[in-house]
Amino acid sequence: MNKFMKRKTAMVIMIALLLIMTSVVSFGGSDNQTQKSSAIRIMMNDTILGEDKYSFLDDGTAMISVREAAEQFKAYVVWDNQDKMVSIVKPEINMVFVKDVLQEDDGSLTLKGVGSSFDVAGFDKNVDIYYEFGPMKSDVWNYRIIVLDPEGKEISSTETFVDMIDEKGLMGEIYMEGLDFEETGNYQFVFQLGIEDEFVSVEDAIFTVID
């Protein structure tokens, strides 16, 4: 991977330590157990890790759903029923808005026109995205990018891409055409992986549209 790859190992360790030191991790439990407990909010650096039925105080012990907490940090949870083990996985994925990607004679890549802002609202725009995967468990992975407007409404999605990704990672370029930027504000480009029967958000990048 080149210099644009972000390393997220520290975040995974931080999540694990947070859950171990400050709470007893709950993977569900009966409705009766939840009803007998007091619902609480668990926060870290102003980010809510869990609330309502997913986090509660049970006889003085804070309980939190691993899945709900992991999703706040763009991670996903894998349950191994045979070994009765839960794994929190934070993929190493980076996205950069570019105008062009050039391959040099030595095989390295040069990203031209890196940026995150457009200067005119109210028109359809085309956005070129360069992405990188870090090492992954060798498998065939489904992935896509969705776009959310400043109010959080999905306005566009790429097709679902299917690739073999392994310990060598993967890099590529996705060109999204005719995006409807009707208003100013922050548009969220969300990278999603297909996990089991659903897409899980694992990384995002902000594209700001100004007057």
mmCIF file of N, CA and C in Angstrom, residues 6-7 28 33 49 67 72 75 78 88 91 103-104 118 139 151 161-162 170 178 184 187 196 198 200 208:
data_model
loop_
_atom_site.group_PDB
_atom_site.id
_atom_site.type_symbol
_atom_site.label_atom_id
_atom_site.label_comp_id
_atom_site.label_asym_id
_atom_site.label_seq_id
_atom_site.Cartn_x
_atom_site.Cartn_y
_atom_site.Cartn_z
ATOM 1 N N LYS A 6 -4.462 4.599 5.356
ATOM 2 C CA LYS A 6 -4.554 4.960 6.753
ATOM 3 C C LYS A 6 -4.519 3.702 7.606
ATOM 4 N N ARG A 7 -3.836 3.755 8.707
ATOM 5 C CA ARG A 7 -3.748 2.617 9.597
ATOM 6 C C ARG A 7 -4.741 2.792 10.736
ATOM 7 N N GLY A 28 -27.042 -9.152 23.575
ATOM 8 C CA GLY A 28 -28.492 -9.274 23.404
ATOM 9 C C GLY A 28 -29.147 -9.375 24.761
ATOM 10 N N GLN A 33 -34.933 -8.856 30.684
ATOM 11 C CA GLN A 33 -33.733 -8.315 31.290
ATOM 12 C C GLN A 33 -33.603 -6.827 30.989
ATOM 13 N N LEU A 49 -22.051 5.827 21.871
ATOM 14 C CA LEU A 49 -21.744 4.449 21.494
ATOM 15 C C LEU A 49 -22.966 3.560 21.565
ATOM 16 N N ARG A 67 -22.101 -4.768 18.657
ATOM 17 C CA ARG A 67 -22.431 -4.388 17.284
ATOM 18 C C ARG A 67 -22.737 -2.900 17.178
ATOM 19 N N GLN A 72 -20.413 2.548 15.233
ATOM 20 C CA GLN A 72 -20.089 3.959 15.391
ATOM 21 C C GLN A 72 -18.680 4.271 14.888
ATOM 22 N N ALA A 75 -16.841 -0.128 11.974
ATOM 23 C CA ALA A 75 -16.352 -1.495 12.049
ATOM 24 C C ALA A 75 -17.557 -2.433 11.969
ATOM 25 N N VAL A 78 -18.248 -10.017 13.594
ATOM 26 C CA VAL A 78 -18.365 -11.368 13.052
ATOM 27 C C VAL A 78 -18.534 -12.334 14.217
ATOM 28 N N ILE A 88 -14.339 -8.037 16.282
ATOM 29 C CA ILE A 88 -14.619 -6.694 15.789
ATOM 30 C C ILE A 88 -13.580 -6.390 14.710
ATOM 31 N N PRO A 91 -11.898 -2.555 8.775
ATOM 32 C CA PRO A 91 -11.114 -2.604 7.536
ATOM 33 C C PRO A 91 -10.309 -1.327 7.333
ATOM 34 N N GLN A 103 -0.477 6.564 -13.616
ATOM 35 C CA GLN A 103 0.502 5.549 -13.241
ATOM 36 C C GLN A 103 1.857 5.915 -13.831
ATOM 37 N N GLU A 104 2.857 6.038 -12.952
ATOM 38 C CA GLU A 104 4.194 6.431 -13.381
ATOM 39 C C GLU A 104 4.953 5.221 -13.944
ATOM 40 N N PHE A 118 -16.639 21.596 -3.952
ATOM 41 C CA PHE A 118 -17.080 22.101 -5.246
ATOM 42 C C PHE A 118 -17.586 23.512 -5.041
ATOM 43 N N ASP A 139 -10.934 -13.429 0.393
ATOM 44 C CA ASP A 139 -12.304 -13.810 0.081
ATOM 45 C C ASP A 139 -12.792 -12.951 -1.081
ATOM 46 N N GLU A 151 -28.768 16.324 4.657
ATOM 47 C CA GLU A 151 -29.776 15.911 5.627
ATOM 48 C C GLU A 151 -29.722 14.414 5.913
ATOM 49 N N PHE A 161 -19.812 -3.788 -6.653
ATOM 50 C CA PHE A 161 -18.605 -4.353 -7.250
ATOM 51 C C PHE A 161 -18.237 -5.642 -6.523
ATOM 52 N N VAL A 162 -17.671 -6.584 -7.249
ATOM 53 C CA VAL A 162 -17.282 -7.874 -6.675
ATOM 54 C C VAL A 162 -15.823 -8.132 -7.030
ATOM 55 N N LEU A 170 -6.268 -3.994 -2.145
ATOM 56 C CA LEU A 170 -6.804 -3.679 -3.472
ATOM 57 C C LEU A 170 -6.865 -2.172 -3.623
ATOM 58 N N GLY A 178 -23.310 12.531 -12.734
ATOM 59 C CA GLY A 178 -24.627 13.141 -12.582
ATOM 60 C C GLY A 178 -25.143 13.202 -11.164
ATOM 61 N N THR A 184 -26.169 23.599 -0.756
ATOM 62 C CA THR A 184 -24.845 23.655 -0.154
ATOM 63 C C THR A 184 -24.815 22.778 1.092
ATOM 64 N N TYR A 187 -21.786 16.609 1.812
ATOM 65 C CA TYR A 187 -22.303 15.369 1.241
ATOM 66 C C TYR A 187 -21.369 14.237 1.668
ATOM 67 N N GLU A 196 -22.491 -10.722 5.211
ATOM 68 C CA GLU A 196 -23.629 -11.630 5.290
ATOM 69 C C GLU A 196 -24.703 -11.140 4.318
ATOM 70 N N GLU A 198 -26.295 -8.063 4.311
ATOM 71 C CA GLU A 198 -26.523 -6.631 4.321
ATOM 72 C C GLU A 198 -25.229 -5.883 4.048
ATOM 73 N N VAL A 200 -22.666 -2.954 5.164
ATOM 74 C CA VAL A 200 -22.239 -2.293 6.394
ATOM 75 C C VAL A 200 -21.300 -1.149 6.027
ATOM 76 N N THR A 208 -17.728 18.757 0.324
ATOM 77 C CA THR A 208 -18.423 19.986 0.703
ATOM 78 C C THR A 208 -18.789 20.797 -0.533
#
